Coordinates of C-alpha atoms in Angstrom, one line a residue:
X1 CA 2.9 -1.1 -21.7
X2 CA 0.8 -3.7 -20.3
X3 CA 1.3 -4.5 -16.8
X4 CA -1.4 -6.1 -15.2
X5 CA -4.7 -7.7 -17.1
X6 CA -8.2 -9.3 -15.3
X7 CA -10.5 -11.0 -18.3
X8 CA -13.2 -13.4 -18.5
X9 CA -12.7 -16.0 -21.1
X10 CA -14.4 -19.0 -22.2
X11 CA -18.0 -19.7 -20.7
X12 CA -21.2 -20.4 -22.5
X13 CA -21.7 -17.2 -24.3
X14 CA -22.5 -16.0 -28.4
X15 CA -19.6 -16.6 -30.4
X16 CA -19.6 -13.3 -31.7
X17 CA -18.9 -12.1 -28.1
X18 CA -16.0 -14.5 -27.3
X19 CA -13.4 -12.0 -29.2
X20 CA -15.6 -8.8 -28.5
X21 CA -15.6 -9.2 -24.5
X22 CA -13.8 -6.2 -22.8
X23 CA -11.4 -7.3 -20.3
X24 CA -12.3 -6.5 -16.5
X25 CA -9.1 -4.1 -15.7
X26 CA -6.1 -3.7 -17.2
X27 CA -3.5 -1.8 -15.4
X28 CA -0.4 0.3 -17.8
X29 CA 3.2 1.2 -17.0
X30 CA 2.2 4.8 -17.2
X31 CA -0.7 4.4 -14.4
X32 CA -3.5 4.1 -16.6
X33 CA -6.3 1.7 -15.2
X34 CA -9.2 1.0 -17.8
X35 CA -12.0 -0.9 -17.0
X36 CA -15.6 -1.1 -18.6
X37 CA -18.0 1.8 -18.2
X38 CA -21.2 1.3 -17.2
X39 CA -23.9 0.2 -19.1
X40 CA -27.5 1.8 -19.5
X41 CA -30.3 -1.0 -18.3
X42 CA -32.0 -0.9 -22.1
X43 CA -32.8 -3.4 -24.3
X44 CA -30.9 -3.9 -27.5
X45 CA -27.9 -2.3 -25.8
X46 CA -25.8 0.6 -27.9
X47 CA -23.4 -0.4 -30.4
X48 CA -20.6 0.3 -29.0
X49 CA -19.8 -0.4 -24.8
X50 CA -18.0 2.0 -23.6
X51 CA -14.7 2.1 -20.7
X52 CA -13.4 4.1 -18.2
X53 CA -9.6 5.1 -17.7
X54 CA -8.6 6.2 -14.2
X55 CA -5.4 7.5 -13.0
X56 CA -3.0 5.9 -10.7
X57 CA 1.2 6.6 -10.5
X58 CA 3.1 4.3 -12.0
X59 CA 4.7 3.2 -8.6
X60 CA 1.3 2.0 -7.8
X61 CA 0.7 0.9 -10.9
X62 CA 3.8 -1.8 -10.2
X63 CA 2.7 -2.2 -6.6
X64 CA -0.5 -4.1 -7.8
X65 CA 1.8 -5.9 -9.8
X66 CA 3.4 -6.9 -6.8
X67 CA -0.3 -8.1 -5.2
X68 CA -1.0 -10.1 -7.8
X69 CA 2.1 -11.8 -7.6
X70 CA 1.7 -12.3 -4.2
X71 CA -1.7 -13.7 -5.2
X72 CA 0.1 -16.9 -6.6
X73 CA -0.5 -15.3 -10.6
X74 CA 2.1 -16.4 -12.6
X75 CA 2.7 -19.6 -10.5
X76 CA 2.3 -23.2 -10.6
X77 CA -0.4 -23.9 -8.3
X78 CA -3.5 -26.3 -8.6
X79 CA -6.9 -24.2 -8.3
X80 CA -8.6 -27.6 -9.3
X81 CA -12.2 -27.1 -11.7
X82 CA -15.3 -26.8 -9.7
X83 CA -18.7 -29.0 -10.9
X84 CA -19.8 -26.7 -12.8
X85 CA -20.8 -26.1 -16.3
X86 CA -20.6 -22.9 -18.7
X87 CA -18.6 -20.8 -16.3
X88 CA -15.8 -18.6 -17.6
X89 CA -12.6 -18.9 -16.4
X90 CA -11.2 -15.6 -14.6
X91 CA -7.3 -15.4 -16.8
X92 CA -4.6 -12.8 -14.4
X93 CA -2.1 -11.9 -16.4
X94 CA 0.9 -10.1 -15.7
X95 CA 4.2 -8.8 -16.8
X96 CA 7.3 -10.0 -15.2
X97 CA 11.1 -10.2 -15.8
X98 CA 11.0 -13.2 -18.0
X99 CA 7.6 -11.3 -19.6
X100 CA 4.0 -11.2 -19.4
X101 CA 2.8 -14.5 -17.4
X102 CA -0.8 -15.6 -17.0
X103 CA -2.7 -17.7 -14.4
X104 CA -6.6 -19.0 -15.4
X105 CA -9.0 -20.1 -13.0
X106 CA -12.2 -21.8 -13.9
X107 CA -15.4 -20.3 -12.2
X108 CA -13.0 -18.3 -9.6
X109 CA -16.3 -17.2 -7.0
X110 CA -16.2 -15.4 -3.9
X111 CA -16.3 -19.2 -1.9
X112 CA -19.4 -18.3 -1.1
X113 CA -21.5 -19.3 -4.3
X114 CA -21.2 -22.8 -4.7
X115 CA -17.8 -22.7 -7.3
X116 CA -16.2 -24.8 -4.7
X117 CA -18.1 -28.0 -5.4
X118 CA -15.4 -30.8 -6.3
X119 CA -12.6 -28.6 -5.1
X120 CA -9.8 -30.1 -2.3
X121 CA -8.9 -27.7 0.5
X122 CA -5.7 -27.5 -0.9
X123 CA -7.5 -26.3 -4.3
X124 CA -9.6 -23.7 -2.0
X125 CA -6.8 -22.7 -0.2
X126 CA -5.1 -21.7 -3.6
X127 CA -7.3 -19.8 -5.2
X128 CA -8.6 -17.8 -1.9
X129 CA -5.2 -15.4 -2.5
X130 CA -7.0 -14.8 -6.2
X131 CA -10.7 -13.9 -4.5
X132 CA -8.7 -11.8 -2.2
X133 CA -7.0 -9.6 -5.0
X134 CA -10.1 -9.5 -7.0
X135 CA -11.4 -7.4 -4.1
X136 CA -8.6 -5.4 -4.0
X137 CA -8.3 -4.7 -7.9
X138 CA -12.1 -3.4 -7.6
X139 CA -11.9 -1.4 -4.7
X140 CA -8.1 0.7 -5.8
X141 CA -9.0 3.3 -3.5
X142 CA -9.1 1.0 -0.5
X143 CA -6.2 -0.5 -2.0
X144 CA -3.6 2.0 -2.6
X145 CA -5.9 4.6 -0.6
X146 CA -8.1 7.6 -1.3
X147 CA -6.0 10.1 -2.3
X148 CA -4.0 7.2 -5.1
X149 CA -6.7 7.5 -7.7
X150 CA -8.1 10.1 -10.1
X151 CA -11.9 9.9 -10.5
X152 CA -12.9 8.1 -13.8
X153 CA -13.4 9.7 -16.7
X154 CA -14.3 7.9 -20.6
X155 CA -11.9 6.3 -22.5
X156 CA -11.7 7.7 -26.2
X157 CA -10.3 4.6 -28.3
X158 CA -8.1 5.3 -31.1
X159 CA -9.3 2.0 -32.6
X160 CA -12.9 0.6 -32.6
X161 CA -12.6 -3.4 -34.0
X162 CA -16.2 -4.5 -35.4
X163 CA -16.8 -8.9 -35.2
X164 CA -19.1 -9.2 -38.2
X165 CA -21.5 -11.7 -39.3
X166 CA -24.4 -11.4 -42.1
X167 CA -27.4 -9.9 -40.7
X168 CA -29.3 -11.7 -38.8
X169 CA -33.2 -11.0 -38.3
X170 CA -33.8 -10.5 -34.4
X171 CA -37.3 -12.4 -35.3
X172 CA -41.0 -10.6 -34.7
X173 CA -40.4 -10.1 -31.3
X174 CA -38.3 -7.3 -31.3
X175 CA -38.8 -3.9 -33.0
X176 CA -37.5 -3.1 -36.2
X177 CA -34.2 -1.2 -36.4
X178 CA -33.4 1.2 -38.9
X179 CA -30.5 0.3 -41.3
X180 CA -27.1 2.4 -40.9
X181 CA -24.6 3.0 -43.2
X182 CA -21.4 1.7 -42.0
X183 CA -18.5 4.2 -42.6
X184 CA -15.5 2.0 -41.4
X185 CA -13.7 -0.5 -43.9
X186 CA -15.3 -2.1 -46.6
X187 CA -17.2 -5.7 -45.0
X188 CA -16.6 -8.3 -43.9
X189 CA -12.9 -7.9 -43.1
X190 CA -10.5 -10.7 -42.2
X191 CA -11.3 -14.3 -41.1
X192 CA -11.0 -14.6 -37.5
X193 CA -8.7 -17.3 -36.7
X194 CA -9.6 -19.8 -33.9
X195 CA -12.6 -21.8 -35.1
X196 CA -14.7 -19.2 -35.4
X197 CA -17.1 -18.5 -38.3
X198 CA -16.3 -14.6 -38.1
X199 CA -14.9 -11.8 -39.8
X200 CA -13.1 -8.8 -38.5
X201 CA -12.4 -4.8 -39.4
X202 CA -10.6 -2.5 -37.7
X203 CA -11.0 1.4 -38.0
X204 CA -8.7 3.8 -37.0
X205 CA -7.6 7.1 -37.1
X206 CA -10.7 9.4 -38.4
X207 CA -12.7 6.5 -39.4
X208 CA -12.6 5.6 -36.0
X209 CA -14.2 8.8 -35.1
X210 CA -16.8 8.3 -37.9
X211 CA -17.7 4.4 -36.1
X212 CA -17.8 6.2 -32.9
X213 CA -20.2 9.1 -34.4
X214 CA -22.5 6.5 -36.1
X215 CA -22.4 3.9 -33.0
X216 CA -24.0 6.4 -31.1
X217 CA -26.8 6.5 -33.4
X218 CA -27.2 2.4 -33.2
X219 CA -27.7 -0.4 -31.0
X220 CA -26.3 -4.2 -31.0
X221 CA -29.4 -5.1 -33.3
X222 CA -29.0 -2.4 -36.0
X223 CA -28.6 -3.7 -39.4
X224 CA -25.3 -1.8 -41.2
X225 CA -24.9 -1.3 -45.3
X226 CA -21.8 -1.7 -46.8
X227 CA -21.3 -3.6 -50.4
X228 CA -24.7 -3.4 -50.8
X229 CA -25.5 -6.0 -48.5
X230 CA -26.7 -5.9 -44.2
X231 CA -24.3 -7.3 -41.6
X232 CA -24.8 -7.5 -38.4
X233 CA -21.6 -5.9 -36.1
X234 CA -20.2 -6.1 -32.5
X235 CA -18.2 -3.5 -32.2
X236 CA -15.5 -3.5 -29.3
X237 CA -13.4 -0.5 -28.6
X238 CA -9.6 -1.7 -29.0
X239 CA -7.2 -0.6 -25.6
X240 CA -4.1 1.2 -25.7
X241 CA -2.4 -2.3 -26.3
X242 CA -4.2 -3.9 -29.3
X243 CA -3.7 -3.1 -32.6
X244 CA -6.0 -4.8 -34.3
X245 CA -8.8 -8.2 -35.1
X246 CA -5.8 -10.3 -34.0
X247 CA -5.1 -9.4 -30.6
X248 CA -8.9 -10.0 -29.5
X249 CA -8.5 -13.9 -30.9
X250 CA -5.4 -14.1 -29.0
X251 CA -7.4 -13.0 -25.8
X252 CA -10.5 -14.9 -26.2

């Protein structure tokens, strides 16, 4: 169960990686705190990103709950909208007796970065509880302290979701790519709703571990077969609360 999310949304970015962006954290009932892996420095990037589950008890779990609570997520307050342009919004989201509850914050900074331009001090004042907790969320072990939380380890999905598109031709400048056969559904999947001229599959179960297997092979240019034509795929590993294409238009 989903207690506690940090994601990025909006902001001037591909449309194919609107619905494909990994949240920041999200925290479970159970403990469980996922949060994207690193990423190798290369150029085009693997297929598939990958994320990291650490360990946490659930009273913690709840007691970062309680932080960003504190934090003012959840509440009615005005964090204003800095003069800026093609910043994503920072969305909190958390789950509370009348359910989950979110708060979104348009270019939430540190105060230090020039996101405050246009902003009251009343506005500033609000959101500093949010830059606060941000630095909390990222450094758990300060947090909740060094003993509270297991060392990271990689996240095996049980669902990989793939955004497809025709291929498109990265142009001269970038090496060719070989083609891969995609194992997963047949393409192109469901419409993505939202406004978005995308289709979505999900794979699961063993054909999960087949994407996985053939991701490893491929990068975010690699041209994949299936119908007899080439589509081009952003894959996006699905956490322990998404079932399928739908939940990632529903986060976007």
């Amino acid at each position: 169960m989903l207690i506690l999310r940090v994601a990025w949304v909006g902001g001037f970015v591909p449309p194919n990686l609107i619905p494909a962006r990994l949240p920041v954290l999200s925290v479970y009932a159970d403990g469980r705190v996922l949060t994207q892996a690193p990423q190798i420095e290369i150029f085009p990037p693997p297929a598939l990103p990958g994320l990291e589950v650490r360990q946490i008890s659930p009273e913690d779990a709840w007691k970062l709950v309680d932080l960003a609570v504190a934090a003012g997520v959840g509440g009615t307050a005005d964090y204003g909208r800095p003069g800026v342009a093609d910043v994503p919004s920072t969305r909190f989201t958390v789950l509370t007796d009348d359910g989950l509850k979110s708060t979104e914050v348009y270019a939430l900074g540190d105060g230090e970065d020039g996101f405050t331009s246009g902003l009251t001090p009343a506005q500033i004042a609000a959101r500093r509880p949010l830059w606060d907790l941000m630095s909390k969320l990222n450094d758990l072990s300060g947090t909740l302290g060094p003993d509270a939380v297991s060392a990271s380890r990689l996240y095996a999905p049980s669902a990989i979701a793939a955004i497809v598109e025709p291929y498109r031709d990265p142009g001269p400048d970038q090496p060719a790519q070989p083609e891969r056969s995609w194992p997963g559904p047949e393409l192109p999947g469901e419409r993505l709703s939202g406004g978005l001229d995308l289709h979505c599959v999900t794979a699961t179960g063993a054909a999960a571990a087949q994407v996985q297997a053939a991701a490893v092979r491929a990068n975010t240019l690699t041209p994949w077969q299936s119908g007899g034509k080439q589509w081009t795929l952003t894959l996006r590993p699905l956490l322990p609360d998404e079932a399928g294409c739908v939940d990632l238009t529903r986060q976007s």
